[in-house]
Amino acid sequence: MNKIFKSALVVMMVAALVLSAGCGGGTPEPAPSDERESYLVGTEPTFPPFQMTDEGTGEIIGFDIDLINAIAENQGFDVEIQSLGFDGLIPALQSGQIDIIASGMTITEARALEVQFSDPYINAGLALAVLEENTEIESVDDLEGKIVGVQIGTTGAILADELLDEGKIDGVRTFNTIDVVMMEMVNGGVDAVINDLPVTIAYINQQPGMIKIVGETLTSESYGFAVRQEDSELAAKINAGLAELIESGFYEELIAEYF
Ligand code: ARG
């Protein structure tokens, strides 16, 4: 990817955070390890560089995973990562199967009725992608009669449904994981994909020359960690840890490592 575009992207992603990272919480008392709380963190790991599976070890890694681990360490609790379908994350949180969602989840008003979000930890908008060789689709305005691929339960899926309702596209095909959405486009099963820009860029980098991004970024979104509505104490710890990691420079190092 073009360097200027990449730096502009990182600046956009981080700008809002630095603005919102006002005052941090106090340093917590380190708890003895046998008294430490342990929380289950749910994530859908086909979403690089935020969460993906390390092909060598099979372990779930990524920006969100490093960040929630560092927050946990900073705040004196333990976390264990669990893989789930993206559309199953909020139900799993509500039913107590997991305690925290760390999955590149956009803070939306509708979701905030169901879960409690942390402060935003990064910005990332949706983008339209097509096959590299496609010369017909240059923006969302060229999607008439076209089929759009999305991941189930995502903001990309919501936007695609809106375009469908408005008659601007011909159909939406929904898949469980974003790797399959990308594969479907390569195989000709969908004409375009709506997905979070940094994630589509990560897929392009994995397999250069297959897919390209077209048109303007479609939305401006912020990701937050989510906890149950009643878990205000946990939300406060996550926010305090995040603020301290921004303050300490760890957050910036993590951005430099992943983007
Ligand atoms: N940011 C989008 C949303 O919240 C997509 C997130 C998908 N995350 C994932 N791990 N697959 O709807």
mmCIF file of C-alpha atoms and ligand atoms in Angstrom:
data_model
loop_
_atom_site.group_PDB
_atom_site.id
_atom_site.type_symbol
_atom_site.label_atom_id
_atom_site.label_comp_id
_atom_site.label_asym_id
_atom_site.label_seq_id
_atom_site.Cartn_x
_atom_site.Cartn_y
_atom_site.Cartn_z
ATOM 1 C CA MET A 1 0.000 0.000 0.000
ATOM 2 C CA ASN A 2 0.986 3.548 -0.660
ATOM 3 C CA LYS A 3 2.928 4.991 2.300
ATOM 4 C CA ILE A 4 1.095 8.325 2.435
ATOM 5 C CA PHE A 5 -2.260 6.546 2.488
ATOM 6 C CA LYS A 6 -0.995 4.286 5.245
ATOM 7 C CA SER A 7 0.234 7.148 7.428
ATOM 8 C CA ALA A 8 -3.000 9.044 6.861
ATOM 9 C CA LEU A 9 -4.922 5.970 7.970
ATOM 10 C CA VAL A 10 -2.924 5.581 11.164
ATOM 11 C CA VAL A 11 -3.260 9.274 11.968
ATOM 12 C CA MET A 12 -7.040 9.033 11.486
ATOM 13 C CA MET A 13 -7.275 5.938 13.601
ATOM 14 C CA VAL A 14 -5.336 7.384 16.494
ATOM 15 C CA ALA A 15 -6.377 11.042 16.394
ATOM 16 C CA ALA A 16 -9.715 10.692 18.131
ATOM 17 C CA LEU A 17 -8.158 8.608 20.865
ATOM 18 C CA VAL A 18 -5.459 11.040 21.778
ATOM 19 C CA LEU A 19 -8.191 13.675 21.999
ATOM 20 C CA SER A 20 -10.403 11.493 24.149
ATOM 21 C CA ALA A 21 -7.621 10.131 26.348
ATOM 22 C CA GLY A 22 -7.992 12.841 28.965
ATOM 23 C CA CYS A 23 -7.249 11.944 32.542
ATOM 24 C CA GLY A 24 -6.288 8.433 33.530
ATOM 25 C CA GLY A 25 -7.324 6.516 36.618
ATOM 26 C CA GLY A 26 -5.038 5.934 39.609
ATOM 27 C CA THR A 27 -2.523 3.113 39.718
ATOM 28 C CA PRO A 28 -4.228 0.036 41.165
ATOM 29 C CA GLU A 29 -2.858 -1.960 44.065
ATOM 30 C CA PRO A 30 -1.296 -5.100 42.576
ATOM 31 C CA ALA A 31 -3.417 -8.043 43.725
ATOM 32 C CA PRO A 32 -1.730 -11.278 44.824
ATOM 33 C CA SER A 33 -2.124 -13.762 41.979
ATOM 34 C CA ASP A 34 -4.394 -16.173 43.897
ATOM 35 C CA GLU A 35 -6.849 -13.332 44.456
ATOM 36 C CA ARG A 36 -6.779 -12.057 40.917
ATOM 37 C CA GLU A 37 -10.044 -12.056 39.011
ATOM 38 C CA SER A 38 -9.999 -13.987 35.767
ATOM 39 C CA TYR A 39 -12.205 -12.965 32.860
ATOM 40 C CA LEU A 40 -13.107 -14.778 29.661
ATOM 41 C CA VAL A 41 -12.618 -12.654 26.563
ATOM 42 C CA GLY A 42 -14.617 -13.519 23.436
ATOM 43 C CA THR A 43 -13.357 -12.753 19.940
ATOM 44 C CA GLU A 44 -13.951 -13.769 16.314
ATOM 45 C CA PRO A 45 -10.448 -14.324 14.964
ATOM 46 C CA THR A 46 -10.613 -13.745 11.185
ATOM 47 C CA PHE A 47 -10.147 -10.025 11.576
ATOM 48 C CA PRO A 48 -6.462 -9.135 11.108
ATOM 49 C CA PRO A 49 -4.607 -7.268 12.461
ATOM 50 C CA PHE A 50 -7.060 -6.934 15.357
ATOM 51 C CA GLN A 51 -7.542 -10.669 15.922
ATOM 52 C CA MET A 52 -6.245 -13.589 13.925
ATOM 53 C CA THR A 53 -4.939 -17.080 14.439
ATOM 54 C CA ASP A 54 -1.175 -17.617 14.476
ATOM 55 C CA GLU A 55 -0.703 -20.292 11.825
ATOM 56 C CA GLY A 56 2.280 -21.777 13.632
ATOM 57 C CA THR A 57 0.897 -22.051 17.160
ATOM 58 C CA GLY A 58 -2.869 -21.926 16.555
ATOM 59 C CA GLU A 59 -3.004 -19.184 19.165
ATOM 60 C CA ILE A 60 -5.266 -16.136 18.776
ATOM 61 C CA ILE A 61 -3.123 -13.029 18.445
ATOM 62 C CA GLY A 62 -3.535 -9.432 17.297
ATOM 63 C CA PHE A 63 -3.796 -5.795 18.296
ATOM 64 C CA ASP A 64 -6.963 -6.205 20.404
ATOM 65 C CA ILE A 65 -5.532 -9.268 22.130
ATOM 66 C CA ASP A 66 -2.257 -7.527 23.026
ATOM 67 C CA LEU A 67 -4.190 -4.492 24.213
ATOM 68 C CA ILE A 68 -6.649 -6.361 26.448
ATOM 69 C CA ASN A 69 -3.779 -8.461 27.853
ATOM 70 C CA ALA A 70 -1.824 -5.306 28.672
ATOM 71 C CA ILE A 71 -4.910 -3.689 30.242
ATOM 72 C CA ALA A 72 -5.448 -6.817 32.352
ATOM 73 C CA GLU A 73 -1.848 -6.798 33.487
ATOM 74 C CA ASN A 74 -1.992 -3.089 34.259
ATOM 75 C CA GLN A 75 -5.190 -3.509 36.291
ATOM 76 C CA GLY A 76 -4.202 -6.759 38.022
ATOM 77 C CA PHE A 77 -6.625 -9.246 36.492
ATOM 78 C CA ASP A 78 -6.225 -12.290 34.242
ATOM 79 C CA VAL A 79 -7.830 -12.907 30.862
ATOM 80 C CA GLU A 80 -8.381 -15.998 28.792
ATOM 81 C CA ILE A 81 -9.223 -15.697 25.090
ATOM 82 C CA GLN A 82 -12.095 -17.654 23.573
ATOM 83 C CA SER A 83 -13.033 -17.892 19.887
ATOM 84 C CA LEU A 84 -16.708 -17.375 18.976
ATOM 85 C CA GLY A 85 -18.787 -16.367 15.958
ATOM 86 C CA PHE A 86 -19.111 -12.589 15.667
ATOM 87 C CA ASP A 87 -22.903 -12.693 15.841
ATOM 88 C CA GLY A 88 -22.663 -14.886 18.954
ATOM 89 C CA LEU A 89 -20.506 -12.504 20.976
ATOM 90 C CA ILE A 90 -23.203 -10.271 22.489
ATOM 91 C CA PRO A 91 -25.488 -13.222 23.383
ATOM 92 C CA ALA A 92 -22.473 -15.019 24.931
ATOM 93 C CA LEU A 93 -21.665 -11.926 26.969
ATOM 94 C CA GLN A 94 -25.236 -11.538 28.147
ATOM 95 C CA SER A 95 -25.558 -15.193 29.110
ATOM 96 C CA GLY A 96 -22.301 -15.129 31.085
ATOM 97 C CA GLN A 97 -20.366 -17.464 28.789
ATOM 98 C CA ILE A 98 -17.786 -14.685 28.326
ATOM 99 C CA ASP A 99 -17.107 -11.501 30.322
ATOM 100 C CA ILE A 100 -15.478 -9.169 27.809
ATOM 101 C CA ILE A 101 -15.764 -8.754 24.037
ATOM 102 C CA ALA A 102 -12.505 -7.792 22.292
ATOM 103 C CA SER A 103 -13.327 -8.212 18.637
ATOM 104 C CA GLY A 104 -12.942 -4.993 16.688
ATOM 105 C CA MET A 105 -16.485 -4.240 17.742
ATOM 106 C CA THR A 106 -17.811 -0.860 16.662
ATOM 107 C CA ILE A 107 -19.511 1.188 19.347
ATOM 108 C CA THR A 108 -23.066 1.696 18.058
ATOM 109 C CA GLU A 109 -26.161 3.088 19.743
ATOM 110 C CA ALA A 110 -28.083 -0.131 19.155
ATOM 111 C CA ARG A 111 -25.365 -2.306 20.716
ATOM 112 C CA ALA A 112 -24.974 0.118 23.615
ATOM 113 C CA LEU A 113 -28.549 -0.774 24.591
ATOM 114 C CA GLU A 114 -27.378 -4.356 25.095
ATOM 115 C CA VAL A 115 -23.818 -4.045 26.392
ATOM 116 C CA GLN A 116 -21.605 -1.522 28.124
ATOM 117 C CA PHE A 117 -18.744 -0.259 25.946
ATOM 118 C CA SER A 118 -15.355 0.897 27.175
ATOM 119 C CA ASP A 119 -13.895 4.152 25.935
ATOM 120 C CA PRO A 120 -12.992 3.854 22.236
ATOM 121 C CA TYR A 121 -9.583 2.314 21.600
ATOM 122 C CA ILE A 122 -9.222 2.897 17.839
ATOM 123 C CA ASN A 123 -11.075 4.359 14.862
ATOM 124 C CA ALA A 124 -11.758 2.394 11.704
ATOM 125 C CA GLY A 125 -14.378 3.068 9.046
ATOM 126 C CA LEU A 126 -15.973 0.780 6.505
ATOM 127 C CA ALA A 127 -14.619 0.542 2.972
ATOM 128 C CA LEU A 128 -15.738 -1.000 -0.295
ATOM 129 C CA ALA A 129 -13.457 -3.562 -1.926
ATOM 130 C CA VAL A 130 -13.605 -5.242 -5.334
ATOM 131 C CA LEU A 131 -11.319 -7.510 -7.341
ATOM 132 C CA GLU A 132 -8.162 -5.815 -8.563
ATOM 133 C CA GLU A 133 -9.219 -6.378 -12.203
ATOM 134 C CA ASN A 134 -12.666 -4.809 -11.708
ATOM 135 C CA THR A 135 -12.893 -1.557 -13.666
ATOM 136 C CA GLU A 136 -16.665 -1.192 -13.403
ATOM 137 C CA ILE A 137 -17.122 -0.466 -9.688
ATOM 138 C CA GLU A 138 -15.371 2.670 -8.524
ATOM 139 C CA SER A 139 -17.597 3.566 -5.576
ATOM 140 C CA VAL A 140 -20.880 2.617 -3.853
ATOM 141 C CA ASP A 141 -22.686 4.496 -6.611
ATOM 142 C CA ASP A 142 -21.691 1.775 -9.091
ATOM 143 C CA LEU A 143 -23.293 -1.114 -7.197
ATOM 144 C CA GLU A 144 -26.667 -1.222 -8.926
ATOM 145 C CA GLY A 145 -27.454 -4.832 -9.828
ATOM 146 C CA LYS A 146 -24.472 -6.077 -7.816
ATOM 147 C CA ILE A 147 -24.133 -8.572 -4.981
ATOM 148 C CA VAL A 148 -22.274 -7.452 -1.859
ATOM 149 C CA GLY A 149 -20.544 -9.835 0.565
ATOM 150 C CA VAL A 150 -20.386 -9.150 4.314
ATOM 151 C CA GLN A 151 -19.654 -10.832 7.629
ATOM 152 C CA ILE A 152 -22.714 -11.711 9.701
ATOM 153 C CA GLY A 153 -23.704 -9.300 12.460
ATOM 154 C CA THR A 154 -21.260 -6.568 11.458
ATOM 155 C CA THR A 155 -21.734 -2.891 10.732
ATOM 156 C CA GLY A 156 -20.748 -3.786 7.152
ATOM 157 C CA ALA A 157 -23.748 -6.119 7.024
ATOM 158 C CA ILE A 158 -26.022 -3.377 8.392
ATOM 159 C CA LEU A 159 -24.814 -0.914 5.760
ATOM 160 C CA ALA A 160 -25.254 -3.482 2.977
ATOM 161 C CA ASP A 161 -28.836 -4.124 4.137
ATOM 162 C CA GLU A 162 -29.519 -0.385 4.023
ATOM 163 C CA LEU A 163 -28.151 -0.204 0.459
ATOM 164 C CA LEU A 164 -30.383 -3.142 -0.444
ATOM 165 C CA ASP A 165 -33.457 -1.419 1.041
ATOM 166 C CA GLU A 166 -32.618 1.704 -0.927
ATOM 167 C CA GLY A 167 -32.385 -0.353 -4.123
ATOM 168 C CA LYS A 168 -28.733 0.573 -4.588
ATOM 169 C CA ILE A 169 -27.566 -3.058 -4.710
ATOM 170 C CA ASP A 170 -29.185 -6.231 -5.901
ATOM 171 C CA GLY A 171 -28.390 -8.570 -3.022
ATOM 172 C CA VAL A 172 -26.382 -9.258 0.125
ATOM 173 C CA ARG A 173 -24.563 -12.518 0.814
ATOM 174 C CA THR A 174 -23.675 -13.034 4.451
ATOM 175 C CA PHE A 175 -20.897 -15.325 5.719
ATOM 176 C CA ASN A 176 -19.760 -16.303 9.198
ATOM 177 C CA THR A 177 -16.162 -15.196 8.845
ATOM 178 C CA ILE A 178 -14.493 -12.444 6.846
ATOM 179 C CA ASP A 179 -11.848 -14.749 5.306
ATOM 180 C CA VAL A 180 -14.679 -16.612 3.549
ATOM 181 C CA VAL A 181 -16.224 -13.318 2.378
ATOM 182 C CA MET A 182 -12.914 -12.394 0.734
ATOM 183 C CA MET A 183 -12.575 -15.869 -0.776
ATOM 184 C CA GLU A 184 -16.092 -15.653 -2.220
ATOM 185 C CA MET A 185 -15.187 -12.447 -4.010
ATOM 186 C CA VAL A 186 -12.034 -14.022 -5.451
ATOM 187 C CA ASN A 187 -14.196 -16.962 -6.614
ATOM 188 C CA GLY A 188 -16.759 -14.646 -8.198
ATOM 189 C CA GLY A 189 -19.564 -15.313 -5.700
ATOM 190 C CA VAL A 190 -19.928 -11.647 -4.789
ATOM 191 C CA ASP A 191 -19.080 -8.488 -6.736
ATOM 192 C CA ALA A 192 -17.905 -6.370 -3.810
ATOM 193 C CA VAL A 193 -17.200 -6.566 -0.080
ATOM 194 C CA ILE A 194 -18.065 -4.039 2.621
ATOM 195 C CA ASN A 195 -15.730 -4.431 5.577
ATOM 196 C CA ASP A 196 -13.608 -2.440 8.011
ATOM 197 C CA LEU A 197 -10.835 -0.658 6.084
ATOM 198 C CA PRO A 198 -7.756 -1.741 8.111
ATOM 199 C CA VAL A 199 -8.904 -5.363 7.980
ATOM 200 C CA THR A 200 -9.418 -5.334 4.222
ATOM 201 C CA ILE A 201 -5.965 -3.751 3.918
ATOM 202 C CA ALA A 202 -4.542 -6.643 5.981
ATOM 203 C CA TYR A 203 -6.174 -9.148 3.586
ATOM 204 C CA ILE A 204 -4.768 -7.238 0.600
ATOM 205 C CA ASN A 205 -1.298 -7.362 2.171
ATOM 206 C CA GLN A 206 -1.596 -11.134 2.708
ATOM 207 C CA GLN A 207 -2.369 -11.715 -0.972
ATOM 208 C CA PRO A 208 -1.247 -8.698 -2.956
ATOM 209 C CA GLY A 209 -2.700 -8.102 -6.404
ATOM 210 C CA MET A 210 -6.097 -9.776 -5.871
ATOM 211 C CA ILE A 211 -8.332 -7.179 -4.211
ATOM 212 C CA LYS A 212 -8.385 -3.378 -4.117
ATOM 213 C CA ILE A 213 -10.231 -0.712 -2.155
ATOM 214 C CA VAL A 214 -12.380 1.695 -4.162
ATOM 215 C CA GLY A 215 -14.080 4.995 -3.380
ATOM 216 C CA GLU A 216 -14.169 6.940 -0.163
ATOM 217 C CA THR A 217 -14.220 5.442 3.313
ATOM 218 C CA LEU A 218 -17.939 4.893 3.902
ATOM 219 C CA THR A 219 -18.260 5.479 7.647
ATOM 220 C CA SER A 220 -16.301 6.634 10.664
ATOM 221 C CA GLU A 221 -16.479 4.105 13.493
ATOM 222 C CA SER A 222 -14.760 3.562 16.846
ATOM 223 C CA TYR A 223 -14.056 0.215 18.442
ATOM 224 C CA GLY A 224 -14.684 -0.453 22.105
ATOM 225 C CA PHE A 225 -14.352 -3.426 24.425
ATOM 226 C CA ALA A 226 -17.747 -4.540 25.700
ATOM 227 C CA VAL A 227 -18.863 -5.872 29.082
ATOM 228 C CA ARG A 228 -22.284 -6.621 30.556
ATOM 229 C CA GLN A 229 -24.408 -3.560 31.364
ATOM 230 C CA GLU A 230 -24.100 -4.234 35.082
ATOM 231 C CA ASP A 231 -20.302 -4.739 35.081
ATOM 232 C CA SER A 232 -19.465 -1.074 35.590
ATOM 233 C CA GLU A 233 -16.511 -1.880 37.808
ATOM 234 C CA LEU A 234 -14.903 -3.987 35.075
ATOM 235 C CA ALA A 235 -15.625 -1.285 32.487
ATOM 236 C CA ALA A 236 -13.963 1.282 34.764
ATOM 237 C CA LYS A 237 -10.878 -0.934 35.115
ATOM 238 C CA ILE A 238 -10.633 -1.379 31.359
ATOM 239 C CA ASN A 239 -10.909 2.392 30.852
ATOM 240 C CA ALA A 240 -8.320 3.120 33.547
ATOM 241 C CA GLY A 241 -5.910 0.578 32.054
ATOM 242 C CA LEU A 242 -6.422 1.920 28.543
ATOM 243 C CA ALA A 243 -5.787 5.493 29.699
ATOM 244 C CA GLU A 244 -2.591 4.443 31.469
ATOM 245 C CA LEU A 245 -1.333 2.534 28.442
ATOM 246 C CA ILE A 246 -1.958 5.553 26.217
ATOM 247 C CA GLU A 247 -0.197 7.752 28.741
ATOM 248 C CA SER A 248 2.795 5.404 29.047
ATOM 249 C CA GLY A 249 3.414 5.159 25.311
ATOM 250 C CA PHE A 250 2.601 1.426 25.188
ATOM 251 C CA TYR A 251 -0.460 2.115 23.041
ATOM 252 C CA GLU A 252 1.577 4.026 20.472
ATOM 253 C CA GLU A 253 4.136 1.218 20.301
ATOM 254 C CA LEU A 254 1.354 -1.250 19.668
ATOM 255 C CA ILE A 255 0.005 0.921 16.833
ATOM 256 C CA ALA A 256 3.488 1.086 15.328
ATOM 257 C CA GLU A 257 3.807 -2.692 15.599
ATOM 258 C CA TYR A 258 0.515 -3.519 13.893
ATOM 259 C CA PHE A 259 -0.113 -0.677 11.403
HETATM 260 N N1 ARG B 1 -16.362 -3.326 13.318
HETATM 261 C C1 ARG B 1 -17.368 -4.161 12.744
HETATM 262 C C2 ARG B 1 -18.527 -4.305 13.703
HETATM 263 O O1 ARG B 1 -18.403 -4.030 14.841
HETATM 264 C C3 ARG B 1 -16.851 -5.527 12.381
HETATM 265 C C4 ARG B 1 -16.211 -6.280 13.481
HETATM 266 C C5 ARG B 1 -15.896 -7.713 13.120
HETATM 267 N N2 ARG B 1 -15.003 -8.284 14.059
HETATM 268 C C6 ARG B 1 -14.503 -9.529 13.984
HETATM 269 N N3 ARG B 1 -13.663 -9.911 14.894
HETATM 270 N N4 ARG B 1 -14.846 -10.312 13.025
HETATM 271 O O2 ARG B 1 -19.591 -4.728 13.321
#
